[in-house]
mmCIF file of C-alpha atoms and ligand atoms in Angstrom:
data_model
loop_
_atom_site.group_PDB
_atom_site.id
_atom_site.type_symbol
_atom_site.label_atom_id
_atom_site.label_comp_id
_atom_site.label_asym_id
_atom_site.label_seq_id
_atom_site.Cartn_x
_atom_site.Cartn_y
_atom_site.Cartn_z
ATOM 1 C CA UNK A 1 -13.588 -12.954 -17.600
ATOM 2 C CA UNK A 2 -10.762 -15.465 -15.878
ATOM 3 C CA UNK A 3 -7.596 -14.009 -15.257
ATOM 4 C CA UNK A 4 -4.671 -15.389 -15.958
ATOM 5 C CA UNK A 5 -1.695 -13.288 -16.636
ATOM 6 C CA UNK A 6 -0.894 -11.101 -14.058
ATOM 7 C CA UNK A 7 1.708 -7.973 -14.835
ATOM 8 C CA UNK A 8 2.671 -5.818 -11.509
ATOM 9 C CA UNK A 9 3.987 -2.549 -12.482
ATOM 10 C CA UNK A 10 6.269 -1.017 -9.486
ATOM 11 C CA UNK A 11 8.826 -3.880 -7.430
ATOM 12 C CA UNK A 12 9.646 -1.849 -4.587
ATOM 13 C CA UNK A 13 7.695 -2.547 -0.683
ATOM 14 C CA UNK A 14 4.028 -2.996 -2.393
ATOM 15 C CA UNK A 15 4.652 -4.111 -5.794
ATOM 16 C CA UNK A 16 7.076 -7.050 -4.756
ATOM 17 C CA UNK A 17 4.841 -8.040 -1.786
ATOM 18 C CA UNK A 18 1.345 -8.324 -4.376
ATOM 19 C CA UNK A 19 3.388 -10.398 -6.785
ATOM 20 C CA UNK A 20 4.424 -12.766 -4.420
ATOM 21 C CA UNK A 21 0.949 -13.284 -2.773
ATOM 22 C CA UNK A 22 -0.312 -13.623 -6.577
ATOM 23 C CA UNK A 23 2.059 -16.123 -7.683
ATOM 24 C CA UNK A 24 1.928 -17.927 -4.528
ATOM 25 C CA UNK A 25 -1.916 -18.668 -5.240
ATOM 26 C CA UNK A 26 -0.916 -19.905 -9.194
ATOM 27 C CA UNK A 27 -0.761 -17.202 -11.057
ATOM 28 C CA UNK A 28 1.940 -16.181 -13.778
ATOM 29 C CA UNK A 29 3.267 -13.270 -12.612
ATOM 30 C CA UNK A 30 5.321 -10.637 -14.580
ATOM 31 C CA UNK A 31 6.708 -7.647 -12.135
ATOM 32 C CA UNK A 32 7.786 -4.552 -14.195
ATOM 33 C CA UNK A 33 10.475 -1.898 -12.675
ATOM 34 C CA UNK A 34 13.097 0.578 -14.037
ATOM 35 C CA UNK A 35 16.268 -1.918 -14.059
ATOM 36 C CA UNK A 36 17.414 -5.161 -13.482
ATOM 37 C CA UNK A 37 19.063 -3.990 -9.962
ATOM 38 C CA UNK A 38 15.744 -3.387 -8.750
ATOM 39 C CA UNK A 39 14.034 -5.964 -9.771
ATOM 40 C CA UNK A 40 16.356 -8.311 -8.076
ATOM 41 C CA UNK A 41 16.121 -7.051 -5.038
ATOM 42 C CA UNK A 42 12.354 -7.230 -4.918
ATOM 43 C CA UNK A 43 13.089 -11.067 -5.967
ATOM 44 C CA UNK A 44 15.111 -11.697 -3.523
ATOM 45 C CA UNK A 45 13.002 -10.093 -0.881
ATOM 46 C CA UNK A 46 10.581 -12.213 -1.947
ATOM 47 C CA UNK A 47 12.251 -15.117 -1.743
ATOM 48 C CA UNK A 48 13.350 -13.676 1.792
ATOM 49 C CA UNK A 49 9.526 -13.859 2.804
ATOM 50 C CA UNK A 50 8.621 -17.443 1.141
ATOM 51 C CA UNK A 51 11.657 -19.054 3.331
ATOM 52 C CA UNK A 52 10.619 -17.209 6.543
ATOM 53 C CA UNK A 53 7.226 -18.387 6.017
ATOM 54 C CA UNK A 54 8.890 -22.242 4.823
ATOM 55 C CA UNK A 55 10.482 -21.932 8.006
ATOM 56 C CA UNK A 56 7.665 -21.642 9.996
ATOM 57 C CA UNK A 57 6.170 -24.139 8.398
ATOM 58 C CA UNK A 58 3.383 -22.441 6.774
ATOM 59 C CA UNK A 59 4.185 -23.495 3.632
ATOM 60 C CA UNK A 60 6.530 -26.259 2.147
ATOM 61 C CA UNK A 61 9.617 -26.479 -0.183
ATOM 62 C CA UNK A 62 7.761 -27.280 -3.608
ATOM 63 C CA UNK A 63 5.180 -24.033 -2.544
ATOM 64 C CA UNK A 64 8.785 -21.770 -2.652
ATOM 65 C CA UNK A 65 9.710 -23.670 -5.809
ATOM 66 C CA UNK A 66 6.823 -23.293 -7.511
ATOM 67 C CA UNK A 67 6.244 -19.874 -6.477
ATOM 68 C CA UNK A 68 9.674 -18.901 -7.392
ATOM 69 C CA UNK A 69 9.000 -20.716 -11.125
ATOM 70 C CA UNK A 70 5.481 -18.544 -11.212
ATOM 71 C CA UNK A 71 7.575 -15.024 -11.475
ATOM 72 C CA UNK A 72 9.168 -13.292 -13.963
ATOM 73 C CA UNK A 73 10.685 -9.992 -14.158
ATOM 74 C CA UNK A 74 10.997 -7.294 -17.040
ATOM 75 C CA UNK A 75 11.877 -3.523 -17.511
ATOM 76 C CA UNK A 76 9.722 -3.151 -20.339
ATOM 77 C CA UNK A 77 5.751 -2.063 -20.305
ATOM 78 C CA UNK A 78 5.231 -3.969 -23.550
ATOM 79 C CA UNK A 79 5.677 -6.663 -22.214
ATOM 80 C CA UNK A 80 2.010 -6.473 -20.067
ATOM 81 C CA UNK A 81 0.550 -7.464 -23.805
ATOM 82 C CA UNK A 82 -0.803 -10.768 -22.614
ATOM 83 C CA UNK A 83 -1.860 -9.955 -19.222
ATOM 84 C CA UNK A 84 -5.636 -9.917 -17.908
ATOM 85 C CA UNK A 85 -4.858 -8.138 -14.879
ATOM 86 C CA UNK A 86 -2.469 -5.149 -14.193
ATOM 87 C CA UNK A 87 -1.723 -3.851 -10.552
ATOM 88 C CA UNK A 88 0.196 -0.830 -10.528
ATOM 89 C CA UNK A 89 2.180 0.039 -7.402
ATOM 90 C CA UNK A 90 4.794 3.085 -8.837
ATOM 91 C CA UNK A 91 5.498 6.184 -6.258
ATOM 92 C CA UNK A 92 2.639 7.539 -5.059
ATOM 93 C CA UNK A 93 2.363 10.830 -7.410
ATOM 94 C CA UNK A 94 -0.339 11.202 -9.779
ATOM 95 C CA UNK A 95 1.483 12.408 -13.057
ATOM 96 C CA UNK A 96 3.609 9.291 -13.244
ATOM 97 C CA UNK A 97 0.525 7.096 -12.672
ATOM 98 C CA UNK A 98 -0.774 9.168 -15.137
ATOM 99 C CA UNK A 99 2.028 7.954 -17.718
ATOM 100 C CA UNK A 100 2.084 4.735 -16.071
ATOM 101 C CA UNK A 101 -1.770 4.387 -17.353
ATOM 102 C CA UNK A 102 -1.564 5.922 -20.919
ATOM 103 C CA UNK A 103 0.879 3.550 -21.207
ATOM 104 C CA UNK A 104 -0.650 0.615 -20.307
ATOM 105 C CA UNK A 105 -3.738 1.734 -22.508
ATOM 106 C CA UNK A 106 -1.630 1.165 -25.488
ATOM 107 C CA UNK A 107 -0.099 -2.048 -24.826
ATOM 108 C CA UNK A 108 -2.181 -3.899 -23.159
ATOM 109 C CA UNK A 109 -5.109 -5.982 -24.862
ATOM 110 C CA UNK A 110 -8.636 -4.521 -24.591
ATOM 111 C CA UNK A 111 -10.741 -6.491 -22.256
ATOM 112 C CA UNK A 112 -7.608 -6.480 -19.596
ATOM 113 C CA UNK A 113 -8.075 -4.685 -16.126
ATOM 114 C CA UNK A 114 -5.936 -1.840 -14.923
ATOM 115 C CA UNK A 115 -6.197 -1.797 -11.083
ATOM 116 C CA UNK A 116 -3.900 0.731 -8.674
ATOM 117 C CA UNK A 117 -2.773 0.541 -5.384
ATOM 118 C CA UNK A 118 -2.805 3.994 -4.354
ATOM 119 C CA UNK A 119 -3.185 4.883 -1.001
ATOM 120 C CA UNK A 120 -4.757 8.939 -1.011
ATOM 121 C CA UNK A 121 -5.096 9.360 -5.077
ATOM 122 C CA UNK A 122 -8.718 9.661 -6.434
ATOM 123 C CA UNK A 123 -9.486 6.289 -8.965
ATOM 124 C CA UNK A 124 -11.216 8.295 -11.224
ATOM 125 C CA UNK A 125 -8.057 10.812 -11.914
ATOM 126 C CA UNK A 126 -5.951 7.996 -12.759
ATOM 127 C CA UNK A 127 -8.308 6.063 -15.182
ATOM 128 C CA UNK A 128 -8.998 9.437 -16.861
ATOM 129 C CA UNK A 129 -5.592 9.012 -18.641
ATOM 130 C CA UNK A 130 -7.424 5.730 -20.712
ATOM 131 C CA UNK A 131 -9.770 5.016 -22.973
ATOM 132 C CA UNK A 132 -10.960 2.366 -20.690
ATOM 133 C CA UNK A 133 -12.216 4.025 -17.386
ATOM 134 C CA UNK A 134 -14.781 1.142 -16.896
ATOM 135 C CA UNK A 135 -11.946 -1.502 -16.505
ATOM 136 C CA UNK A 136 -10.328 0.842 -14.065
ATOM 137 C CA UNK A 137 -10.380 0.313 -9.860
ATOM 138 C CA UNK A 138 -8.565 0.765 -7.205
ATOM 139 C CA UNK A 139 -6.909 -2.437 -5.248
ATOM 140 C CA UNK A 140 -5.611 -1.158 -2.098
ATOM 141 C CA UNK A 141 -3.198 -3.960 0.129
ATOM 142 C CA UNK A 142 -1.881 -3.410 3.433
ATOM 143 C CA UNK A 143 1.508 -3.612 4.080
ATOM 144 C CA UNK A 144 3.423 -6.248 4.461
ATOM 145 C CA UNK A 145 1.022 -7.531 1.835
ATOM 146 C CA UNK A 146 1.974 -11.310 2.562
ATOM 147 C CA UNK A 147 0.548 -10.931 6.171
ATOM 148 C CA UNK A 148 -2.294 -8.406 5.973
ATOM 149 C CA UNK A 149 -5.259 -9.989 4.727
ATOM 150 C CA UNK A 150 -7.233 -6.925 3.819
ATOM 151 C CA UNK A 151 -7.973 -5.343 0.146
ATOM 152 C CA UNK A 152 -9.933 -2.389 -0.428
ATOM 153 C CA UNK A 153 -11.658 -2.172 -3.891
ATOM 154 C CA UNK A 154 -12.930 1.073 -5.085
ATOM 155 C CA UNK A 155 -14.818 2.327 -7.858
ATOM 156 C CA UNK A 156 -14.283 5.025 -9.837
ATOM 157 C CA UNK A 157 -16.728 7.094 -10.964
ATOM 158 C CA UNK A 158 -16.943 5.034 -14.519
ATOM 159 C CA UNK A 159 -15.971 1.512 -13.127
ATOM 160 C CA UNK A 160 -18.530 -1.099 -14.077
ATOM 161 C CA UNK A 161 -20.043 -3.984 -12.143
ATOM 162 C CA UNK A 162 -18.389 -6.253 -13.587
ATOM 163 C CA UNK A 163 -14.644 -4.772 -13.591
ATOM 164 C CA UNK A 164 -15.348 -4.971 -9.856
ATOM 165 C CA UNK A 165 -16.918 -8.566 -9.949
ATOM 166 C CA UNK A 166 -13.448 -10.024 -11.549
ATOM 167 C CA UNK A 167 -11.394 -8.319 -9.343
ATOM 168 C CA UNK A 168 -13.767 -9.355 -6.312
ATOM 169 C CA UNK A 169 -12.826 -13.022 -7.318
ATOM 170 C CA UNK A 170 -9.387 -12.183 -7.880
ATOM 171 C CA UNK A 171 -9.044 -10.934 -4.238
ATOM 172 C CA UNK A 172 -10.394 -13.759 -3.011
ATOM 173 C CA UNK A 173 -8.394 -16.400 -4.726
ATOM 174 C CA UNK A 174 -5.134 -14.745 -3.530
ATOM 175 C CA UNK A 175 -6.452 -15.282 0.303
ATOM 176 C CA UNK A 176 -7.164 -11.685 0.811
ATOM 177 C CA UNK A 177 -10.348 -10.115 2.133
ATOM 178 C CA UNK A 178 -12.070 -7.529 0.087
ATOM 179 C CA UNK A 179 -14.051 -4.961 1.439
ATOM 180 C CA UNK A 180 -15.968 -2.647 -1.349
ATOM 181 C CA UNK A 181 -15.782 0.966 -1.084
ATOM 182 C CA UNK A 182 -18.621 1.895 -3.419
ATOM 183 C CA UNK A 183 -17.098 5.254 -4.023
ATOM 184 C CA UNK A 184 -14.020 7.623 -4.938
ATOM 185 C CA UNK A 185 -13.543 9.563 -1.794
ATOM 186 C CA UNK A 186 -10.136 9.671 -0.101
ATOM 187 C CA UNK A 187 -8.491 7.749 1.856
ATOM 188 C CA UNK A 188 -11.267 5.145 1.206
ATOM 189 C CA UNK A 189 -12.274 3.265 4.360
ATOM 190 C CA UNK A 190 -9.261 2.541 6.522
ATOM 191 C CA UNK A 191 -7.216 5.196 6.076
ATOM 192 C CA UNK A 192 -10.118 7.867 6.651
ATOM 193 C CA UNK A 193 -11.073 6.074 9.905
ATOM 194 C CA UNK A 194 -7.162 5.475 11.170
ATOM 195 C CA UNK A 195 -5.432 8.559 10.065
ATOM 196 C CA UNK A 196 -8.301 10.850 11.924
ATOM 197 C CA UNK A 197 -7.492 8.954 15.026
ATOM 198 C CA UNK A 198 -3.657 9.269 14.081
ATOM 199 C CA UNK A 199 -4.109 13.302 14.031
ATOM 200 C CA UNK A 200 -5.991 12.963 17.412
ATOM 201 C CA UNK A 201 -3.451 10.744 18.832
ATOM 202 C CA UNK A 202 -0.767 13.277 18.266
ATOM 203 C CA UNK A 203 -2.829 15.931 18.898
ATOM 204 C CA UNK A 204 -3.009 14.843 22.579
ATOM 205 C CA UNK A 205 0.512 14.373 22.825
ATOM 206 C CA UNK A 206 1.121 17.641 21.778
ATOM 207 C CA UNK A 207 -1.521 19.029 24.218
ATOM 208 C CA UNK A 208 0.719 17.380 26.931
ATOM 209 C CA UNK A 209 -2.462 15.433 28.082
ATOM 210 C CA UNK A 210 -0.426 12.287 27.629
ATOM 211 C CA UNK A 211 3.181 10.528 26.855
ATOM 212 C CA UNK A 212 3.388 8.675 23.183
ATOM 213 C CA UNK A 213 3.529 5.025 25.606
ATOM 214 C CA UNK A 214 0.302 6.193 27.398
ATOM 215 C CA UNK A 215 -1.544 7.098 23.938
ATOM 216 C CA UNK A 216 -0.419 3.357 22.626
ATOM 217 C CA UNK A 217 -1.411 1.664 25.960
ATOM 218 C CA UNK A 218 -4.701 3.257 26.173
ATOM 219 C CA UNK A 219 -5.625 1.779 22.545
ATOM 220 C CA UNK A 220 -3.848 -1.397 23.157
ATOM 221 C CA UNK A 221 -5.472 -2.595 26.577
ATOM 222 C CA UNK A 222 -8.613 -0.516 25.820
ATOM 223 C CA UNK A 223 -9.678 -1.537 22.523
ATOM 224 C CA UNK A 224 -7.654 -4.808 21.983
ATOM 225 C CA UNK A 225 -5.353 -2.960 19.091
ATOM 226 C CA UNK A 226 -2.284 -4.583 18.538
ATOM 227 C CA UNK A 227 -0.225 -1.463 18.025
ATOM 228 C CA UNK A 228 -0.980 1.936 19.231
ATOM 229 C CA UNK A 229 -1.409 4.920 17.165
ATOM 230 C CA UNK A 230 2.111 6.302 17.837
ATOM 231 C CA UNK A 231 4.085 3.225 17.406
ATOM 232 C CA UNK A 232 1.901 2.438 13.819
ATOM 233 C CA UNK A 233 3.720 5.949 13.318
ATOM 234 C CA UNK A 234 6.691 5.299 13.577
ATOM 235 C CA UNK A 235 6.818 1.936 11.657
ATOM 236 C CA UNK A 236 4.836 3.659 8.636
ATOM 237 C CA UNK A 237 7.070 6.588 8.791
ATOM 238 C CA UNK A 238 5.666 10.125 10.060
ATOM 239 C CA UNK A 239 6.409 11.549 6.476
ATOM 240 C CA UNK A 240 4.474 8.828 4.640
ATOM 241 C CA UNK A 241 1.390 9.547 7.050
ATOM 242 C CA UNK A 242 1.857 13.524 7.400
ATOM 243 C CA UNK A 243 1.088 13.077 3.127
ATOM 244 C CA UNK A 244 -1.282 11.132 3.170
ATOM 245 C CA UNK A 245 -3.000 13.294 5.320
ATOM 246 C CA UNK A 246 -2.213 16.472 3.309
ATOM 247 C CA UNK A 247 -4.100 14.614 0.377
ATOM 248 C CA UNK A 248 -6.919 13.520 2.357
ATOM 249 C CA UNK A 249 -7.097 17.484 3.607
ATOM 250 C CA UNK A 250 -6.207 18.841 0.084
ATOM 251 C CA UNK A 251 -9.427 16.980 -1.254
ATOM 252 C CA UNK A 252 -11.773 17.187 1.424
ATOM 253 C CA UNK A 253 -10.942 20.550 3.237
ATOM 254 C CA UNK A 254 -12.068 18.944 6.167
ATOM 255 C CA UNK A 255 -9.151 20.240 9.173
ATOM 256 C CA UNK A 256 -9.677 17.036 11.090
ATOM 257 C CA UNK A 257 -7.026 15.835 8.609
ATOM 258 C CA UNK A 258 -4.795 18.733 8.627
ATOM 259 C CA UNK A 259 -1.438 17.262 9.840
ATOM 260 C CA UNK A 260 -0.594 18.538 14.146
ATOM 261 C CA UNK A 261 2.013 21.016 14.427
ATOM 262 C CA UNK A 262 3.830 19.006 16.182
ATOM 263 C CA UNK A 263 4.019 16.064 13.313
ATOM 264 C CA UNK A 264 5.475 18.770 10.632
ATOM 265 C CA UNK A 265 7.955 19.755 13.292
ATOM 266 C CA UNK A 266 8.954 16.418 13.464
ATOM 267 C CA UNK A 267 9.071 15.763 9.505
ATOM 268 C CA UNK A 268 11.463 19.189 9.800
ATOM 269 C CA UNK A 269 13.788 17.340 11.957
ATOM 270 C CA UNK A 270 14.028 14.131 10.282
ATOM 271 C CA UNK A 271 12.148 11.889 13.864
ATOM 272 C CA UNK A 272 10.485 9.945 11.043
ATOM 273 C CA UNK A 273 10.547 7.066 13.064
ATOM 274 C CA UNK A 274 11.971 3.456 12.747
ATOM 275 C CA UNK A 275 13.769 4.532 9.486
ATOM 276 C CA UNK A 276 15.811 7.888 11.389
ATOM 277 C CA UNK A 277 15.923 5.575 14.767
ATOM 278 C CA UNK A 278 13.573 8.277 16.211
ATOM 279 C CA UNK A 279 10.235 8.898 16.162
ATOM 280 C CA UNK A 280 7.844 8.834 19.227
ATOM 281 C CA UNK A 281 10.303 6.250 20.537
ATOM 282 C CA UNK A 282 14.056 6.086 20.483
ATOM 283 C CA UNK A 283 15.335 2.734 18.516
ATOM 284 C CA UNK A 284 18.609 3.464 18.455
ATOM 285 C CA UNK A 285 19.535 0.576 20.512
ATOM 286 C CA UNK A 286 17.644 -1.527 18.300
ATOM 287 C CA UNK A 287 14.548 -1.734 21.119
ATOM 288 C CA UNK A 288 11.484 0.562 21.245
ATOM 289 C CA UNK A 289 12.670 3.305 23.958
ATOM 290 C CA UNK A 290 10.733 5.771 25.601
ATOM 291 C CA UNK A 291 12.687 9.290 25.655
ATOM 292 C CA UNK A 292 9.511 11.642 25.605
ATOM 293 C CA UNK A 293 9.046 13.535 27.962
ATOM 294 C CA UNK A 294 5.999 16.169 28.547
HETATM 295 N N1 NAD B 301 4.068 1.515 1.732
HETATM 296 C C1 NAD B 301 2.843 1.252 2.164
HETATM 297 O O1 NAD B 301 2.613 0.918 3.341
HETATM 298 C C2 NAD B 301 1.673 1.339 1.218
HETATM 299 C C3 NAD B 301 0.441 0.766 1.578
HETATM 300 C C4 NAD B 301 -0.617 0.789 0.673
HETATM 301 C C5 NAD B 301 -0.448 1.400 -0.567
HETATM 302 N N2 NAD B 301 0.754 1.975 -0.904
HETATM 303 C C6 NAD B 301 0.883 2.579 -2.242
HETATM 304 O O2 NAD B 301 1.569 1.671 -3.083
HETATM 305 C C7 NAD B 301 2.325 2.381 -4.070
HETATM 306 C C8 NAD B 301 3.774 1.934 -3.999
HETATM 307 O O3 NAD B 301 4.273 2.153 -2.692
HETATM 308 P P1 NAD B 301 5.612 1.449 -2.151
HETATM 309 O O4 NAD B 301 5.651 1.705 -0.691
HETATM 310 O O5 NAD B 301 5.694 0.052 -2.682
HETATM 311 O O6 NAD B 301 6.727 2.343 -2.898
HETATM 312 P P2 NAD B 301 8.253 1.997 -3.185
HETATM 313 O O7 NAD B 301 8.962 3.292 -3.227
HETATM 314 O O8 NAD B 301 8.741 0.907 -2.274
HETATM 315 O O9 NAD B 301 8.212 1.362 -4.674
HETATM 316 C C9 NAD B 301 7.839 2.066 -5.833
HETATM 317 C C10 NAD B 301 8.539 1.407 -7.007
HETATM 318 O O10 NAD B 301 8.026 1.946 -8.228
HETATM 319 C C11 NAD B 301 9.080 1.958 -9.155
HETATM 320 N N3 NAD B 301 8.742 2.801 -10.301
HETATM 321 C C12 NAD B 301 8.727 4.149 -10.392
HETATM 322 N N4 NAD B 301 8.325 4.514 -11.641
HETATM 323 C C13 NAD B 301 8.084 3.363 -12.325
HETATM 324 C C14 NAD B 301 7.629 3.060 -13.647
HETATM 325 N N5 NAD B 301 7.354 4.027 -14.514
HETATM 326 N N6 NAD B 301 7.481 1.765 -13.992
HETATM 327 C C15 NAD B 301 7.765 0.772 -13.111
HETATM 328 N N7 NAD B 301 8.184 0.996 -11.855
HETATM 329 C C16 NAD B 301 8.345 2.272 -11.464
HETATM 330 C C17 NAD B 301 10.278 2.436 -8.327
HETATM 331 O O11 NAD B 301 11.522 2.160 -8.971
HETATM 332 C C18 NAD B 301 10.071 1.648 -7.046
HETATM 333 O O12 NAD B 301 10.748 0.403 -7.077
HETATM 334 C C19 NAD B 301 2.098 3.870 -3.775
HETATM 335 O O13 NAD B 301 1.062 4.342 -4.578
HETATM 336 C C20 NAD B 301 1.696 3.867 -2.302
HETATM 337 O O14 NAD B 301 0.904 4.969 -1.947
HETATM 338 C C21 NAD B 301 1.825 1.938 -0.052
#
């Protein structure tokens, strides 16, 4: 099956981030979001990102033109009809991808793929609101989407060989690199691997064994990471990762995933990090500042 038509379902951090990698590599791209005011910011954050890369030089003048000329933007589902492919990034809660799916079930044609980005929810729960569970997979970016080069595919229970074959291809021809994860557990690959160490990062923090700069040294110098483990924190905001964990826990039961004390505490007092200028660091004056103390 060749895709053609792509429809993105979501514009906000994810959803505006996979439509501009997909119409960068030549596809038609419809993004679908609640109103107009939305959707124009996630335009012109994209067009944000195509001159910051233009100005870089990584790509040229006609490559923002063209890519630019590739999108299109609508508030209504119906108008997925024609696509091949849909990628749904909506909030991460499993009713309204529910909805989001019955939907597209109805208006879209047949033989077209519905893929979501969800980070912790199984595959299988969200195709089980179709008719179509084989043409159903999970296509999990990495965000910001334009610079991370990884996508996870997973199967669902019911996802066939070929669903994941198209999508495979797809991947590639956007210059991303899939990896397969062959089945529905949570937090797929990365996130299983990362978020444990994330919990045992903060666990030693906690334990007073060491400060949040030692933790992100020790991972940075030792292993070659180019963040540490508190820092990612605080850029992917202790909230988002404190529920992603509680879904990994909630479906696994396994307490190496149970969020730290200390991490609710912090949720509780709004250090979310970079987004409430306090985290693990201090960024109030606009730097990353130590202020922990054990
Ligand atoms: N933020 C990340 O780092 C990250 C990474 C990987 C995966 N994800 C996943 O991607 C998805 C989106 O995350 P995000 O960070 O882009 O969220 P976001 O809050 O930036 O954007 C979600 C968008 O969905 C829109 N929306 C809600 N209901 C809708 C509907 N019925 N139809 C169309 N649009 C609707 C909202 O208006 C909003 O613009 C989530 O499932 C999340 O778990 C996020």
């Amino acid at each position: 099956m060749e895709i053609n038509k792509v429809f993105v379902v979501g514009a906000g951090l994810m959803g505006s981030g996979i439509a501009q990698v997909t119409a960068q590599a030549g596809y038609k791209v419809t993004i679908r979001d609640l109103n107009d005011e939305i959707l124009q910011k996630a335009v012109d954050s994209i067009k944000w990102s195509l001159e910051k890369f233009e100005s870089k030089g990584k790509i040229s003048k006609e490559d923002v033109e063209k890519t630019i000329a590739n999108l299109s933007t609508t508030t209504e589902i119906s108008d997925a009809a024609d696509a091949d492919l849909v990628i749904e990034a909506v909030f991460e809660n499993l009713q309204l991808k529910k909805e989001v799916f019955g939907e597209l079930d109805r208006v879209t044609k047949p033989e077209c793929i519905l893929a979501t980005n969800t980070s912790a929810i199984s595959i299988t729960s969200i195709a089980a609101a179709t008719q179509r569970r084989d043409k159903v997979a999970g296509m999990h970016f990495f965000s910001p989407v334009p610079l991370m080069r990884l996508c996870e595919i997973i199967k669902g229970l019911e996802t066939s060989e070929e669903t994941v074959k198209v999508i495979e291809e797809f991947v590639r021809s956007i210059g991303k690199e899939p990896v397969m994860v062959q089945k529905d557990v949570a937090g797929f690959i990365a996130n299983r691997i990362g978020l444990a160490s994330t919990v045992e990062a903060i666990k030693l923090v906690e334990a007073g064994v060491a400060t949040p700069e030692d933790v992100d040294k020790a991972m940075r110098l030792g292993f070659g990471h180019p963040m540490g483990p508190c820092e990612t924190a605080d850029l992917t905001g202790i909230d988002v990762l404190m529920h992603a964990l509680e879904a990994i826990y909630n479906e696994t039961q396994n307490e190496k995933y149970w969020p730290p004390e200390l991490m609710r505490r912090m949720v509780t007092s709004n250090l979310l990090g970079r987004k409430t200028k306090k985290g693990f660091y201090d960024y109030s004056s606009g730097k990353q500042e130590s202020y922990w103390k054990l």
